[in-house]
Coordinates of C-alpha atoms and ligand atoms in Angstrom, one line a residue:
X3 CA 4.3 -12.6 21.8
X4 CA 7.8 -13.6 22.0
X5 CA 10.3 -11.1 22.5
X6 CA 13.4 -11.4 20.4
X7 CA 16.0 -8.7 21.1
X8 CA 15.9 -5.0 22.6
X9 CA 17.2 -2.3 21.8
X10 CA 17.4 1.0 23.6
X11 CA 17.3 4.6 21.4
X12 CA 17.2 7.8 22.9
X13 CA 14.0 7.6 25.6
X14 CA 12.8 4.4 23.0
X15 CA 12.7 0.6 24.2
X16 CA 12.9 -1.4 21.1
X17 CA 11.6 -4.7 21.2
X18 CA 11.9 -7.2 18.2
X19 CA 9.2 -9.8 17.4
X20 CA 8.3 -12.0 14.3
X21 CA 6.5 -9.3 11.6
X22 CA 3.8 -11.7 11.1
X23 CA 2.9 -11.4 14.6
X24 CA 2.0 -7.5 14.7
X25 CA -1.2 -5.7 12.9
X26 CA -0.5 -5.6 9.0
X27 CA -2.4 -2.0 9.2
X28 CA 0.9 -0.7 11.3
X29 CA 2.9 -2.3 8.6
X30 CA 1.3 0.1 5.7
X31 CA 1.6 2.8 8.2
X32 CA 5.0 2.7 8.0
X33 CA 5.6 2.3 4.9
X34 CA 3.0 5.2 4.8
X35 CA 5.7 7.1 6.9
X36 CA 8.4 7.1 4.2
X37 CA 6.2 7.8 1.3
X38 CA 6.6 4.1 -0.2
X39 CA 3.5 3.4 -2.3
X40 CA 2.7 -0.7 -0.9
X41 CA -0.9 -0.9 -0.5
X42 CA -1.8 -3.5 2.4
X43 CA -2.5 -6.3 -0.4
X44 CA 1.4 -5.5 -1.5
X45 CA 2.6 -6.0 2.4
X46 CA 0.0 -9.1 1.9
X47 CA 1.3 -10.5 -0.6
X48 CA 5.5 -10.2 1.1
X49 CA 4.7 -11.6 4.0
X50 CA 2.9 -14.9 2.3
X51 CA 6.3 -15.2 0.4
X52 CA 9.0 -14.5 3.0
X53 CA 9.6 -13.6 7.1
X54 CA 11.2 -10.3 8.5
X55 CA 11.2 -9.3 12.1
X56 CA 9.3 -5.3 13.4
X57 CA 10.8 -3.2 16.2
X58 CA 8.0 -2.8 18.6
X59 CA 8.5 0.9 20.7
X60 CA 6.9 0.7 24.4
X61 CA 3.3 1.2 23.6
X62 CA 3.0 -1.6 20.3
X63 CA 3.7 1.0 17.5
X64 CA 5.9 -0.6 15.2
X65 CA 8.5 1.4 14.4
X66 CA 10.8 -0.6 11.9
X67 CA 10.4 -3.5 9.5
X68 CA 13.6 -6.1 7.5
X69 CA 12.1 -8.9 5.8
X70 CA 13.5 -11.7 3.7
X71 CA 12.8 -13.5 1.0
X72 CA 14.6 -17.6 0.5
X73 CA 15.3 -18.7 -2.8
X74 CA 17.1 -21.9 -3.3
X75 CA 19.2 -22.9 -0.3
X76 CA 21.4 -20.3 0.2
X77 CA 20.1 -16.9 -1.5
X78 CA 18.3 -14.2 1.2
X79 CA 16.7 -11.3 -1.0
X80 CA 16.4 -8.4 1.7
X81 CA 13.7 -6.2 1.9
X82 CA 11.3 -3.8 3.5
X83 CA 13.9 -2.0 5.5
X84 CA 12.4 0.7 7.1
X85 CA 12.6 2.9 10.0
X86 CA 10.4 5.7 11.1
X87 CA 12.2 8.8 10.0
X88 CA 12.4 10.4 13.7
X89 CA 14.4 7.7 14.9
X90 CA 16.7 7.7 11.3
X91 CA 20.0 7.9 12.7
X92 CA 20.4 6.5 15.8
X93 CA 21.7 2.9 15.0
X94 CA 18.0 0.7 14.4
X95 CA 18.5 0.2 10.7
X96 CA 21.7 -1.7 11.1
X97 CA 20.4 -3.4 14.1
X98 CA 17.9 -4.7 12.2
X99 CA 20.1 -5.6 9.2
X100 CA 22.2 -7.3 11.7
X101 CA 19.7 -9.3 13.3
X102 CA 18.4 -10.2 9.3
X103 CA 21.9 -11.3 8.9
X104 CA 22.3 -13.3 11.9
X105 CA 19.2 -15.3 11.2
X106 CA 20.5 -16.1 7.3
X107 CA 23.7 -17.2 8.6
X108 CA 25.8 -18.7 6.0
X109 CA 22.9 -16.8 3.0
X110 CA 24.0 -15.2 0.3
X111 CA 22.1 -11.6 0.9
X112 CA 21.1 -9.5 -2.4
X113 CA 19.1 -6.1 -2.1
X114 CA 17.9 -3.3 -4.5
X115 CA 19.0 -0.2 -2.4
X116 CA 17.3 3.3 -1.9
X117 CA 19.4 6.3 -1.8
X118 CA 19.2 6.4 1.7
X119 CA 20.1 3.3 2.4
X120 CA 22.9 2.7 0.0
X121 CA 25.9 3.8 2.6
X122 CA 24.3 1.5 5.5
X123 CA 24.8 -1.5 3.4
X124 CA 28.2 -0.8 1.9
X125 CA 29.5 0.0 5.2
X126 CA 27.5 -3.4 5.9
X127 CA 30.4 -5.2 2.9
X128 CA 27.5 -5.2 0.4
X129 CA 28.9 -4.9 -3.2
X130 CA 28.6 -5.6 -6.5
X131 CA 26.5 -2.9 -7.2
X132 CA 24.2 -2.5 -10.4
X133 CA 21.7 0.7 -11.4
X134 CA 18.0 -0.1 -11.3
X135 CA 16.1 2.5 -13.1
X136 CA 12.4 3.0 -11.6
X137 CA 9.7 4.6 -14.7
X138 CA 7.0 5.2 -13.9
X139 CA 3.4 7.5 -15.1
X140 CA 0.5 7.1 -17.3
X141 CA 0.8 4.6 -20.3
X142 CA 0.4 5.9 -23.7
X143 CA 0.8 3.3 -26.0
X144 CA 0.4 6.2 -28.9
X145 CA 3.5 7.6 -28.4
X146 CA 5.6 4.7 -28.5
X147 CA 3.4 3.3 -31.8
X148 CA 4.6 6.4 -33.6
X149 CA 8.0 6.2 -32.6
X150 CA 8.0 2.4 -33.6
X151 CA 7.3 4.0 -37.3
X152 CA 10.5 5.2 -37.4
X153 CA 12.6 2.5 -36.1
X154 CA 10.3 -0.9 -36.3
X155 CA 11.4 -3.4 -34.1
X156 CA 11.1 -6.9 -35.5
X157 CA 10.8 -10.0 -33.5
X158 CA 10.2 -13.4 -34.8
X159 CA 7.9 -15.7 -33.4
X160 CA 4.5 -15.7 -31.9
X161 CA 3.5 -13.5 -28.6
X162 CA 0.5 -14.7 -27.0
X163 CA -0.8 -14.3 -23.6
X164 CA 0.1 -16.7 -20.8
X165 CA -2.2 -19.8 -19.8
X166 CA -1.6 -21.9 -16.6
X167 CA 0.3 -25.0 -18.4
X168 CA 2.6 -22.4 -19.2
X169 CA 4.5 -22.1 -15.7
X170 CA 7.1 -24.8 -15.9
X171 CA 8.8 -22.9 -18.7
X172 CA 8.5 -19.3 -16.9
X173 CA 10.1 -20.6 -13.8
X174 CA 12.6 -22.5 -16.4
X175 CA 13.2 -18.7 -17.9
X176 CA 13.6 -17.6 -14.6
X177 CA 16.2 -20.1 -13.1
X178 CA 18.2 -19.6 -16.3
X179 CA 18.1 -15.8 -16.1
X180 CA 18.7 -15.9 -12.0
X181 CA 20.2 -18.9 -11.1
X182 CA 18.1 -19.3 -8.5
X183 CA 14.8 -21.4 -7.9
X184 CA 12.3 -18.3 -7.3
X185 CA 9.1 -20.9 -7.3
X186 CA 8.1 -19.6 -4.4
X187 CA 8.0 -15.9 -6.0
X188 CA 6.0 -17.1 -9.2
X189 CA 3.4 -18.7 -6.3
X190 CA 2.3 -15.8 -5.2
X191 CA 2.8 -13.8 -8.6
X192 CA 1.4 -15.9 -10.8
X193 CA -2.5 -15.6 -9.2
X194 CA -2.4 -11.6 -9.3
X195 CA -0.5 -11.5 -12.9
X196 CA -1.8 -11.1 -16.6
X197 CA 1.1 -12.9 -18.8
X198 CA 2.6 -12.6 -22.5
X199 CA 4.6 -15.4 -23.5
X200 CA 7.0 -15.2 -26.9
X201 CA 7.0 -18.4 -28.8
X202 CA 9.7 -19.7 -31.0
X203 CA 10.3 -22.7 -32.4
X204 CA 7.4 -24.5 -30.1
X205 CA 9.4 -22.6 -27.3
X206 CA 8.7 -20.0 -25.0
X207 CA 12.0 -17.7 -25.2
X208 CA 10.7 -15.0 -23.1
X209 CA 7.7 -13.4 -20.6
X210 CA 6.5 -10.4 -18.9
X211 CA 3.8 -10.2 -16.4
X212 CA 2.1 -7.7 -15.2
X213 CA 0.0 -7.2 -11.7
X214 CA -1.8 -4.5 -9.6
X215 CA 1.2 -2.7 -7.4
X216 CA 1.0 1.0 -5.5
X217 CA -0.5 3.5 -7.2
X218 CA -1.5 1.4 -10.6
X219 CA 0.0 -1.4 -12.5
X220 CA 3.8 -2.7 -12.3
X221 CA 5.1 -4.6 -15.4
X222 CA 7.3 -7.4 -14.1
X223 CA 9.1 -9.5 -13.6
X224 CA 10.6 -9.5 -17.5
X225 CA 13.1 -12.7 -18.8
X226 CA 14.1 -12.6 -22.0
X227 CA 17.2 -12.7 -23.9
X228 CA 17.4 -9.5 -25.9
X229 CA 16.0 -6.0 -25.4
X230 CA 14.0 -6.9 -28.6
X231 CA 12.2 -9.8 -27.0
X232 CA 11.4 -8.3 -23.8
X233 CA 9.6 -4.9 -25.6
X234 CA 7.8 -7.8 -27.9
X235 CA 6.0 -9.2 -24.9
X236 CA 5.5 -6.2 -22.9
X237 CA 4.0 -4.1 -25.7
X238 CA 0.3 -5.6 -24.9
X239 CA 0.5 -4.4 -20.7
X240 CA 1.0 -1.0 -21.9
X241 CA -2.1 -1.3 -24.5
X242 CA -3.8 -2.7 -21.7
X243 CA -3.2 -0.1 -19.2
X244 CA -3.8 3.0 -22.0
X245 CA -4.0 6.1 -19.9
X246 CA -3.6 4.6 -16.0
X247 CA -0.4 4.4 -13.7
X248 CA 2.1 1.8 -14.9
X249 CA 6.0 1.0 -13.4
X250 CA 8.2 -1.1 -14.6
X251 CA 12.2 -1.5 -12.9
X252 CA 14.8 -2.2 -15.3
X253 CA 18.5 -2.4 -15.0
X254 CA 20.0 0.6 -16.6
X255 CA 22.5 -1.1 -18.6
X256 CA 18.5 -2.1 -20.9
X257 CA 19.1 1.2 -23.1
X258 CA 16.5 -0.1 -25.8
X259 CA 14.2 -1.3 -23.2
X260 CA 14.3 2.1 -21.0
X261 CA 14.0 3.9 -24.0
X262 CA 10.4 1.8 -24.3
X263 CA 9.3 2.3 -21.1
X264 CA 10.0 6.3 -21.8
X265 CA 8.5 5.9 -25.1
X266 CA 5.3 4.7 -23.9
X267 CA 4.6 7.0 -21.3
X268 CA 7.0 5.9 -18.3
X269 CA 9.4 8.1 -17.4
X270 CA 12.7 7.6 -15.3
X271 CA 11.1 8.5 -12.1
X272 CA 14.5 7.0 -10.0
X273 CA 16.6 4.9 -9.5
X274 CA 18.1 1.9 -7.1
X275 CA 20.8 0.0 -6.7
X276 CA 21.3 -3.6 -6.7
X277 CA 23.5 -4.8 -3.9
X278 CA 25.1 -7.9 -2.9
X279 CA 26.6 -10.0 -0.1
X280 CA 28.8 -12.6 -0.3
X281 CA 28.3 -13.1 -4.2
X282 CA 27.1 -11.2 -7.1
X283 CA 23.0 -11.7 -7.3
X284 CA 20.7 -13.0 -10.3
X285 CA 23.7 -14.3 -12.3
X286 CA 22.4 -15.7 -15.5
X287 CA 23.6 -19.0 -16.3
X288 CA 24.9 -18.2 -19.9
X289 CA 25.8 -14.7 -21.0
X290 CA 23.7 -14.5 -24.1
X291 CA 20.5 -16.4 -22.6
X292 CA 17.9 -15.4 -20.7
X293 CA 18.1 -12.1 -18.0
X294 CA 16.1 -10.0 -16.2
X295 CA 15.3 -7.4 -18.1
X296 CA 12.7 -5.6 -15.2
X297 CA 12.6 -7.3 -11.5
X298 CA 8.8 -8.4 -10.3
X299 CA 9.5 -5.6 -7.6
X300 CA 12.1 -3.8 -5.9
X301 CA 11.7 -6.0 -2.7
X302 CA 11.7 -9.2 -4.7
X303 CA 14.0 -8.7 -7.0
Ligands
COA23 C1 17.5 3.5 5.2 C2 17.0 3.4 6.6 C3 16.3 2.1 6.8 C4 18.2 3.6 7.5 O1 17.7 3.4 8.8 P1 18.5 4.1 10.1 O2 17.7 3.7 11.3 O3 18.7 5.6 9.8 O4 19.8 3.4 10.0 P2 21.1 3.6 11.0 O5 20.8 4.6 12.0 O6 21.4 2.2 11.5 O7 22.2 4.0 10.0 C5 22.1 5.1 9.2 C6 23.3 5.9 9.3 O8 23.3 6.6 10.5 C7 24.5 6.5 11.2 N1 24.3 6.4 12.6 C8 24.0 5.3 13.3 N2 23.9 5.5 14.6 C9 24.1 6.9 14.7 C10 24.2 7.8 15.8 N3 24.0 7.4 17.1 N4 24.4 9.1 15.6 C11 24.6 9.5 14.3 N5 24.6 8.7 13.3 C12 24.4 7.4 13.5 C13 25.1 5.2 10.7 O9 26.5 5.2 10.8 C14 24.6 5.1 9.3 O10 25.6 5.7 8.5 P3 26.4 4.8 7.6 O11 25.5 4.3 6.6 O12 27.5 5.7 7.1 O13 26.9 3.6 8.4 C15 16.0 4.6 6.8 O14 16.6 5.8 6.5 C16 14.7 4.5 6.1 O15 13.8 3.8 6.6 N6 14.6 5.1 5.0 C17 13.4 5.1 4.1 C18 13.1 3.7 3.6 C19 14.3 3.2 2.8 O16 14.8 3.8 2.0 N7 14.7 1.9 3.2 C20 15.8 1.2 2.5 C21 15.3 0.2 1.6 S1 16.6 -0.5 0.6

């Protein structure tokens, strides 16, 4: 294996090398290590979508992970930055961040921050920040069908669920609600994802999917236009998953829509924040069109 960089911590040699070239297994174990939920077919399915370097200690454990993820020419999404907690501390997280950095030169870099990590990138010049809400815990469609009997949402149009021919106008949605050409995303989502699609006018307006993730079922990613819209089309995911563990990550500025998620069983577990570098991420290209209303993930935004 190539050797990339070193890095010396404490009594630890620190080697670098591509993340694809070490054992996935030590991957989950380090995400294990920091109580992050990824199941190996979540590490799976990040490293078919983007690259990331490990930091190798002496004896091949692997003892931190960054990966990236390319949309479009010039947008990095970082993610996956991890370091095992007894060497926290000591310098490796920016290390890696700076090595992430150096091989996106020129990138626009966007993240969804942990607590933890929050003062590493703003000391880093990330910015524009933005609240992600994480809710999460056992769907009970019940409760948000009662509360609907007291203040009845109305959408027009028709909400089915998603068929194959649909993807032009999802990644359409997506661009518009991003700017950015996530078709690589949608490639690996799209396979693992149950869809619901609102029609109007002969014209999908917005879409939720919904995939295995952690410890159950994460709703996401979610483009519509209005609050309205995006509970229309998520409504049937948490029918679906009655009584199981369901997520869904929502900016926290989606008062209707968190109100939903808390509604139907979810509640605000945590939170993130969205971070930038360079330029504010996942602009939308008109202010009253399509947005994210919940990210796929936390790692791809
Ligand atoms: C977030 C995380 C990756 C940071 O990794 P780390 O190895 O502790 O990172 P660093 O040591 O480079 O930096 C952390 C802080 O320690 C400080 N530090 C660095 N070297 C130090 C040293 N020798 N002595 C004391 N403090 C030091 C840094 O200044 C930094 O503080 P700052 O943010 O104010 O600049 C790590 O805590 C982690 O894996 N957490 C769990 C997973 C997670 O939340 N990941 C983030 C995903 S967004």
């Amino acid at each position: 294996m190539e050797t990339i960089a070193r890095l010396h911590i404490d009594t630890f040699e620190l080697t670098l090398r591509d993340i694809r070239e070490v054992d996935p297994k030590l991957l989950h174990a380090l995400s294990v290590s920091v109580g992050w939920p990824h199941r190996d077919n979540d590490w799976q399915m990040l490293l078919d979508l983007g690259q990331g370097l490990a930091a190798v200690d002496e004896i091949g454990r692997v003892v931190g992970t960054v990966m990236w993820l390319r949309y479009g020419a010039d947008f990095a999404m970082v993610c996956m930055l991890i370091t095992l907690p007894r060497l926290q501390e000591q310098g490796a997280g920016r290390w890696l961040m700076e090595k992430a950095h150096e091989l996106n030169e020129g990138a626009v870099f966007g993240l969804n921050a942990t607590r933890e990590a929050k003062r590493l990138y703003r000391s880093l010049g990330y910015g524009y920040e933005q609240k992600i809400l994480r809710c999460q815990g056992e769907a009970r469609p019940e409760a948000f069908a009662s509360g609907m009997a007291m203040h009845p949402v109305k959408v027009e149009g028709l909400i089915r669920a998603a068929a194959a021919s649909d993807r032009e106008s999802l990644l359409r949605l997506d661009l518009a609600a991003t700017g950015y050409d996530r078709s690589i995303a949608y490639q690996a989502l799209l396979p693992v994802s149950r869809g619901q699609v609102l029609v109007r006018n002969d014209e999908i307006v917005a879409f939720s999917l919904c995939r295995p993730f952690g410890r159950g079922h994460v709703i996401g990613p979610i483009i519509a236009a209005s609050e309205d819209d995006a509970i229309a089309v998520s409504r049937a995911h948490v029918v679906a998953h009655a009584g199981s563990f369901l997520r869904a990550d929502t900016p926290a500025s989606n008062t209707a829509f968190t109100n939903f998620l808390v509604g139907s069983g979810m509640q605000i577990h945590d939170s993130a924040t969205s971070m930038a570098f360079g330029r504010a991420p996942f602009k939308p290209l008109t202010p009253a069109g399509p947005r994210r209303i919940a990210l796929a993930s936390q790692a791809i935004g």
